[in-house]
PDB file of C-alpha atoms in Angstrom:
ATOM      1  CA  MET A  18    -117.979 152.761-205.912  1.00  0.00           C
ATOM      2  CA  GLY A  19    -120.391 149.645-206.573  1.00  0.00           C
ATOM      3  CA  GLY A  20    -119.824 146.747-208.394  1.00  0.00           C
ATOM      4  CA  GLN A  21    -116.768 144.694-207.111  1.00  0.00           C
ATOM      5  CA  TYR A  22    -114.835 148.088-205.666  1.00  0.00           C
ATOM      6  CA  ARG A  23    -117.456 148.343-203.305  1.00  0.00           C
ATOM      7  CA  ILE A  24    -116.099 148.227-199.694  1.00  0.00           C
ATOM      8  CA  THR A  25    -117.819 146.947-196.901  1.00  0.00           C
ATOM      9  CA  GLY A  26    -118.054 146.731-193.214  1.00  0.00           C
ATOM     10  CA  GLY A  27    -116.160 149.145-190.320  1.00  0.00           C
ATOM     11  CA  LYS A  28    -112.478 148.451-191.174  1.00  0.00           C
ATOM     12  CA  TYR A  29    -110.690 150.439-193.692  1.00  0.00           C
ATOM     13  CA  PRO A  30    -106.316 150.048-194.498  1.00  0.00           C
ATOM     14  CA  ARG A  31    -104.498 152.340-192.459  1.00  0.00           C
ATOM     15  CA  MET A  32    -101.365 153.226-195.080  1.00  0.00           C
ATOM     16  CA  ARG A  33     -98.241 153.759-192.180  1.00  0.00           C
ATOM     17  CA  ARG A  34     -94.819 153.995-192.627  1.00  0.00           C
ATOM     18  CA  PRO A  35     -92.028 151.913-192.584  1.00  0.00           C
ATOM     19  CA  ARG A  36     -90.903 151.726-188.914  1.00  0.00           C
ATOM     20  CA  LYS A  37     -86.835 153.113-189.439  1.00  0.00           C
ATOM     21  CA  ARG A  38     -85.211 150.288-187.493  1.00  0.00           C
ATOM     22  CA  GLY A  39     -81.669 151.275-188.519  1.00  0.00           C
ATOM     23  CA  ARG A  40     -81.599 154.394-186.969  1.00  0.00           C
ATOM     24  CA  LEU A  41     -82.730 152.764-184.172  1.00  0.00           C
ATOM     25  CA  VAL A  42     -80.097 150.919-183.784  1.00  0.00           C
ATOM     26  CA  VAL A  43     -77.610 153.343-184.467  1.00  0.00           C
ATOM     27  CA  LEU A  44     -79.139 155.105-181.350  1.00  0.00           C
ATOM     28  CA  THR A  45     -79.189 152.886-178.953  1.00  0.00           C
ATOM     29  CA  ALA A  46     -75.519 152.386-180.072  1.00  0.00           C
ATOM     30  CA  ALA A  47     -74.638 155.237-179.636  1.00  0.00           C
ATOM     31  CA  SER A  48     -76.314 155.656-175.714  1.00  0.00           C
ATOM     32  CA  VAL A  49     -74.159 152.219-175.238  1.00  0.00           C
ATOM     33  CA  ALA A  50     -71.047 153.349-175.698  1.00  0.00           C
ATOM     34  CA  VAL A  51     -71.623 157.144-173.684  1.00  0.00           C
ATOM     35  CA  LEU A  52     -71.782 155.524-171.422  1.00  0.00           C
ATOM     36  CA  GLY A  53     -69.475 153.478-170.511  1.00  0.00           C
ATOM     37  CA  VAL A  54     -67.379 156.681-171.233  1.00  0.00           C
ATOM     38  CA  VAL A  55     -68.919 157.731-168.209  1.00  0.00           C
ATOM     39  CA  GLY A  56     -68.049 154.705-166.278  1.00  0.00           C
ATOM     40  CA  TRP A  57     -64.382 154.256-167.812  1.00  0.00           C
ATOM     41  CA  GLY A  58     -63.778 158.179-166.414  1.00  0.00           C
ATOM     42  CA  THR A  59     -65.945 158.061-162.996  1.00  0.00           C
ATOM     43  CA  LEU A  60     -63.131 155.079-162.129  1.00  0.00           C
ATOM     44  CA  GLN A  61     -61.037 156.372-162.918  1.00  0.00           C
ATOM     45  CA  LEU A  62     -61.374 159.763-161.065  1.00  0.00           C
ATOM     46  CA  ILE A  63     -61.892 157.521-158.024  1.00  0.00           C
ATOM     47  CA  ASP A  64     -59.229 155.770-158.476  1.00  0.00           C
ATOM     48  CA  VAL A  65     -57.373 158.818-158.548  1.00  0.00           C
ATOM     49  CA  PHE A  66     -58.362 160.763-154.979  1.00  0.00           C
ATOM     50  CA  THR A  67     -57.909 157.493-153.568  1.00  0.00           C
ATOM     51  CA  GLY A  68     -55.137 155.984-154.350  1.00  0.00           C
ATOM     52  CA  GLY A  69     -55.798 153.590-155.951  1.00  0.00           C
ATOM     53  CA  GLY A  70     -54.143 151.855-159.383  1.00  0.00           C
ATOM     54  CA  ASP A  71     -53.317 147.896-160.231  1.00  0.00           C
ATOM     55  CA  SER A  72     -52.188 145.596-157.917  1.00  0.00           C
ATOM     56  CA  ALA A  73     -47.982 145.640-159.002  1.00  0.00           C
ATOM     57  CA  SER A  74     -48.390 149.368-158.901  1.00  0.00           C
ATOM     58  CA  ALA A  75     -49.842 148.617-154.967  1.00  0.00           C
ATOM     59  CA  THR A  76     -47.106 145.698-154.536  1.00  0.00           C
ATOM     60  CA  GLY A  77     -44.152 147.827-155.159  1.00  0.00           C
ATOM     61  CA  THR A  78     -44.720 150.943-153.153  1.00  0.00           C
ATOM     62  CA  LYS A  79     -45.333 149.049-150.334  1.00  0.00           C
ATOM     63  CA  ALA A  80     -41.978 146.596-150.959  1.00  0.00           C
ATOM     64  CA  ALA A  81     -40.271 149.920-151.064  1.00  0.00           C
ATOM     65  CA  CYS A  82     -42.024 151.000-148.149  1.00  0.00           C
ATOM     66  CA  ALA A  83     -40.654 148.249-145.832  1.00  0.00           C
ATOM     67  CA  THR A  84     -37.230 148.553-147.193  1.00  0.00           C
ATOM     68  CA  ALA A  85     -36.975 152.106-146.541  1.00  0.00           C
ATOM     69  CA  ALA A  86     -38.475 151.349-142.941  1.00  0.00           C
ATOM     70  CA  SER A  87     -36.590 148.512-142.472  1.00  0.00           C
ATOM     71  CA  ARG A  88     -33.257 150.869-143.117  1.00  0.00           C
ATOM     72  CA  ALA A  89     -34.239 153.013-140.890  1.00  0.00           C
ATOM     73  CA  ALA A  90     -34.840 151.358-137.925  1.00  0.00           C
ATOM     74  CA  ALA A  91     -32.017 149.063-138.115  1.00  0.00           C
ATOM     75  CA  PRO A  92     -28.639 150.240-136.497  1.00  0.00           C
ATOM     76  CA  LYS A  93     -25.295 150.370-138.346  1.00  0.00           C
ATOM     77  CA  ALA A  94     -23.235 147.752-137.164  1.00  0.00           C
ATOM     78  CA  LEU A  95     -19.920 149.232-136.134  1.00  0.00           C
ATOM     79  CA  PRO A  96     -16.896 147.253-134.605  1.00  0.00           C
ATOM     80  CA  GLU A  97     -16.471 148.039-131.140  1.00  0.00           C
ATOM     81  CA  PRO A  98     -13.311 150.029-129.374  1.00  0.00           C
ATOM     82  CA  GLY A  99     -11.805 147.016-127.998  1.00  0.00           C
ATOM     83  CA  ALA A 100     -12.027 145.107-131.961  1.00  0.00           C
ATOM     84  CA  ILE A 101      -9.935 148.173-133.646  1.00  0.00           C
ATOM     85  CA  THR A 102      -6.235 148.293-133.639  1.00  0.00           C
ATOM     86  CA  VAL A 103      -4.602 151.560-132.838  1.00  0.00           C
ATOM     87  CA  ASN A 104      -1.077 152.459-134.691  1.00  0.00           C
ATOM     88  CA  VAL A 105      -0.258 156.036-133.019  1.00  0.00           C
ATOM     89  CA  LEU A 106       2.184 158.094-134.476  1.00  0.00           C
ATOM     90  CA  ASN A 107       3.911 161.647-133.158  1.00  0.00           C
ATOM     91  CA  ALA A 108       4.129 163.857-136.242  1.00  0.00           C
ATOM     92  CA  THR A 109       5.321 167.355-134.323  1.00  0.00           C
ATOM     93  CA  THR A 110       8.243 168.428-132.403  1.00  0.00           C
ATOM     94  CA  ARG A 111       7.219 167.189-128.958  1.00  0.00           C
ATOM     95  CA  GLY A 112       8.468 164.334-127.546  1.00  0.00           C
ATOM     96  CA  GLY A 113       5.994 161.546-125.857  1.00  0.00           C
ATOM     97  CA  LEU A 114       2.470 163.195-126.872  1.00  0.00           C
ATOM     98  CA  ALA A 115       2.203 159.898-128.859  1.00  0.00           C
ATOM     99  CA  GLN A 116       2.207 157.173-125.593  1.00  0.00           C
ATOM    100  CA  LYS A 117       0.344 159.828-123.432  1.00  0.00           C
ATOM    101  CA  THR A 118      -1.599 159.822-126.278  1.00  0.00           C
ATOM    102  CA  ALA A 119      -2.208 155.825-126.886  1.00  0.00           C
ATOM    103  CA  ASP A 120      -2.487 154.993-123.177  1.00  0.00           C
ATOM    104  CA  GLU A 121      -5.384 157.374-123.104  1.00  0.00           C
ATOM    105  CA  LEU A 122      -7.003 155.487-126.223  1.00  0.00           C
ATOM    106  CA  LYS A 123      -6.017 152.467-124.175  1.00  0.00           C
ATOM    107  CA  LYS A 124      -8.418 153.421-121.223  1.00  0.00           C
ATOM    108  CA  ARG A 125     -10.754 154.098-123.714  1.00  0.00           C
ATOM    109  CA  GLY A 126     -10.991 150.319-124.710  1.00  0.00           C
ATOM    110  CA  PHE A 127      -8.378 150.347-128.196  1.00  0.00           C
ATOM    111  CA  ARG A 128      -6.425 148.112-129.177  1.00  0.00           C
ATOM    112  CA  ILE A 129      -2.930 149.802-129.401  1.00  0.00           C
ATOM    113  CA  GLY A 130      -0.483 148.727-131.629  1.00  0.00           C
ATOM    114  CA  GLU A 131       3.063 150.522-132.413  1.00  0.00           C
ATOM    115  CA  VAL A 132       3.616 154.136-130.240  1.00  0.00           C
ATOM    116  CA  ALA A 133       6.425 155.216-132.545  1.00  0.00           C
ATOM    117  CA  ASN A 134       7.094 159.060-134.472  1.00  0.00           C
ATOM    118  CA  ALA A 135       5.540 159.655-137.574  1.00  0.00           C
ATOM    119  CA  THR A 136       7.113 157.811-140.804  1.00  0.00           C
ATOM    120  CA  GLU A 137       9.284 161.157-143.670  1.00  0.00           C
ATOM    121  CA  GLU A 138       5.591 161.643-145.532  1.00  0.00           C
ATOM    122  CA  TYR A 139       3.652 162.689-142.145  1.00  0.00           C
ATOM    123  CA  ASP A 140       7.045 163.682-140.286  1.00  0.00           C
ATOM    124  CA  LYS A 141       6.122 167.442-139.556  1.00  0.00           C
ATOM    125  CA  LYS A 142       3.972 167.999-141.818  1.00  0.00           C
ATOM    126  CA  VAL A 143       0.779 167.189-140.421  1.00  0.00           C
ATOM    127  CA  LYS A 144      -1.085 171.308-139.591  1.00  0.00           C
ATOM    128  CA  GLY A 145      -3.775 170.215-138.045  1.00  0.00           C
ATOM    129  CA  THR A 146      -4.892 168.332-135.079  1.00  0.00           C
ATOM    130  CA  GLY A 147      -4.260 164.527-136.631  1.00  0.00           C
ATOM    131  CA  VAL A 148      -4.620 162.578-139.664  1.00  0.00           C
ATOM    132  CA  LEU A 149      -6.976 159.233-138.749  1.00  0.00           C
ATOM    133  CA  LEU A 150      -5.936 156.447-141.633  1.00  0.00           C
ATOM    134  CA  GLY A 151      -6.987 153.269-142.869  1.00  0.00           C
ATOM    135  CA  PRO A 152      -7.431 150.419-145.185  1.00  0.00           C
ATOM    136  CA  ALA A 153     -10.379 151.697-147.990  1.00  0.00           C
ATOM    137  CA  ALA A 154     -13.276 149.441-145.815  1.00  0.00           C
ATOM    138  CA  ALA A 155     -12.100 151.093-142.402  1.00  0.00           C
ATOM    139  CA  LEU A 156     -13.719 154.433-144.579  1.00  0.00           C
ATOM    140  CA  ASP A 157     -17.570 153.478-143.520  1.00  0.00           C
ATOM    141  CA  THR A 158     -16.738 151.720-140.387  1.00  0.00           C
ATOM    142  CA  SER A 159     -13.365 151.873-137.486  1.00  0.00           C
ATOM    143  CA  LEU A 160     -12.436 155.211-139.029  1.00  0.00           C
ATOM    144  CA  PRO A 161     -15.723 157.268-138.290  1.00  0.00           C
ATOM    145  CA  VAL A 162     -15.605 154.882-134.909  1.00  0.00           C
ATOM    146  CA  LEU A 163     -11.556 156.420-134.156  1.00  0.00           C
ATOM    147  CA  GLY A 164     -12.932 159.760-135.026  1.00  0.00           C
ATOM    148  CA  THR A 165     -15.067 160.253-132.374  1.00  0.00           C
ATOM    149  CA  GLN A 166     -11.901 159.996-129.944  1.00  0.00           C
ATOM    150  CA  LEU A 167     -10.203 162.977-131.879  1.00  0.00           C
ATOM    151  CA  ALA A 168     -12.845 165.981-133.356  1.00  0.00           C
ATOM    152  CA  GLY A 169     -11.680 167.582-135.837  1.00  0.00           C
ATOM    153  CA  ALA A 170      -8.825 164.745-137.247  1.00  0.00           C
ATOM    154  CA  GLU A 171      -8.559 164.251-141.052  1.00  0.00           C
ATOM    155  CA  ARG A 172      -9.955 160.720-142.590  1.00  0.00           C
ATOM    156  CA  ARG A 173      -8.067 159.393-144.808  1.00  0.00           C
ATOM    157  CA  THR A 174      -7.829 156.054-146.717  1.00  0.00           C
ATOM    158  CA  ASP A 175      -4.605 153.746-148.808  1.00  0.00           C
ATOM    159  CA  ALA A 176      -6.376 150.965-151.171  1.00  0.00           C
ATOM    160  CA  ALA A 177      -3.026 149.395-151.312  1.00  0.00           C
ATOM    161  CA  ARG A 178      -2.872 149.646-147.505  1.00  0.00           C
ATOM    162  CA  LYS A 179      -3.533 145.798-146.253  1.00  0.00           C
ATOM    163  CA  GLY A 180      -5.170 144.667-143.039  1.00  0.00           C
ATOM    164  CA  SER A 181      -7.208 146.702-141.081  1.00  0.00           C
ATOM    165  CA  GLU A 182      -5.338 148.491-138.557  1.00  0.00           C
ATOM    166  CA  LEU A 183      -5.836 151.970-138.452  1.00  0.00           C
ATOM    167  CA  ASP A 184      -3.363 155.015-137.835  1.00  0.00           C
ATOM    168  CA  LEU A 185      -3.379 158.181-135.819  1.00  0.00           C
ATOM    169  CA  ILE A 186      -0.933 160.612-136.783  1.00  0.00           C
ATOM    170  CA  ILE A 187      -0.739 163.574-134.062  1.00  0.00           C
ATOM    171  CA  GLY A 188      -0.621 167.419-135.733  1.00  0.00           C
ATOM    172  CA  ASP A 189       0.901 170.351-134.874  1.00  0.00           C
ATOM    173  CA  GLY A 190      -2.494 171.162-133.907  1.00  0.00           C
ATOM    174  CA  PHE A 191      -3.195 168.311-131.253  1.00  0.00           C
ATOM    175  CA  ARG A 192      -3.511 169.681-127.758  1.00  0.00           C
ATOM    176  CA  ASN A 193      -5.658 166.704-126.136  1.00  0.00           C
ATOM    177  CA  LEU A 194      -8.318 163.786-127.048  1.00  0.00           C
ATOM    178  CA  THR A 195     -11.276 163.945-126.988  1.00  0.00           C
ATOM    179  CA  LYS A 196     -13.325 164.604-123.967  1.00  0.00           C
ATOM    180  CA  LYS A 197     -13.940 161.112-122.755  1.00  0.00           C
ATOM    181  CA  ALA A 198     -17.534 162.490-122.051  1.00  0.00           C
ATOM    182  CA  ASP A 199     -18.392 163.485-125.716  1.00  0.00           C
ATOM    183  CA  ALA A 200     -16.454 160.436-127.471  1.00  0.00           C
ATOM    184  CA  ASP A 201     -18.979 158.334-125.150  1.00  0.00           C
ATOM    185  CA  ARG A 202     -22.252 160.010-126.798  1.00  0.00           C
ATOM    186  CA  ALA A 203     -20.561 160.795-129.962  1.00  0.00           C
ATOM    187  CA  LEU A 204     -20.705 156.606-130.864  1.00  0.00           C
ATOM    188  CA  ALA A 205     -23.982 157.011-129.505  1.00  0.00           C
ATOM    189  CA  ALA A 206     -24.944 158.570-131.739  1.00  0.00           C
ATOM    190  CA  LEU A 207     -23.220 156.630-134.920  1.00  0.00           C
ATOM    191  CA  ALA A 208     -24.089 153.381-133.231  1.00  0.00           C
ATOM    192  CA  GLU A 209     -28.111 154.880-133.237  1.00  0.00           C
ATOM    193  CA  PRO A 210     -28.693 158.116-135.827  1.00  0.00           C
ATOM    194  CA  GLU A 211     -31.202 160.219-136.429  1.00  0.00           C
ATOM    195  CA  PRO A 212     -33.939 158.829-138.051  1.00  0.00           C
ATOM    196  CA  ALA A 213     -33.985 160.924-141.607  1.00  0.00           C
ATOM    197  CA  PRO A 214     -37.539 163.103-141.963  1.00  0.00           C
ATOM    198  CA  THR A 215     -40.239 160.898-143.085  1.00  0.00           C
ATOM    199  CA  ALA A 216     -41.870 161.948-146.631  1.00  0.00           C
ATOM    200  CA  LYS A 217     -44.631 164.128-147.301  1.00  0.00           C
ATOM    201  CA  LYS A 218     -46.561 160.893-148.280  1.00  0.00           C
ATOM    202  CA  SER A 219     -46.944 158.385-146.493  1.00  0.00           C
ATOM    203  CA  CYS A 220     -46.829 154.753-147.125  1.00  0.00           C
TER     204      CYS A 220
END
C-alpha cells in the first residue's frame, strides 16, 4: 500500500490474546488449598502413630497414671491387733471355748473385752466356724484384721452399733483359731497386697 498508509521499517504490530489472569489466580489458590490439606493430614497421621495429642489430654493421662501408681504403691492403712478390742462370745453348747479363744487372741496381740455366751440372737444359731461382727466403719479396717485369725468366719456389720469393738461369735463348726504362722502371713498380705496387673497401654 502506498500513500499515507504505507508501512515502513522492519517492525510490525503483533496481535496478542489478552491474558486470562482470573484463571491463573484460581489455579494458584487451589494449589495452596490442596497443599494445606495434605500438610494437615500428614500432621494428624504423625500424631496417631506417635501417640501425640493436645496438651490437655496428655496432662490428664499423666495425672491419671500418677494417681494409679500412688494407689498401687501405698499399702492399705490397717489397725494393729493391739488397737482392736474383741469380745469373744460362745454360741455353741461346748463350754470353755470363749475363754480359751480369748486367751489365744490375747497372746497374738489383740485386746480382749467381754468373754461370755452369745446373745439370744446368735446362741446355738451359728452353724459355721463363727461370725465376726462390728460397726460399719470396721468393714475394711479392723474386721479383715480379725478375720485373719479365724479363716472362714462370716463378717457382718451393724450400722446402729456404737464404738469400735468387735464380736467374735464362736459357731458349731469352730475347732481352733487359724494357726499363728498362717494368720501372720495373712496379716502381711493385707498390709502389702500384691500389685494389680499393669494395663497393656503403658503410662
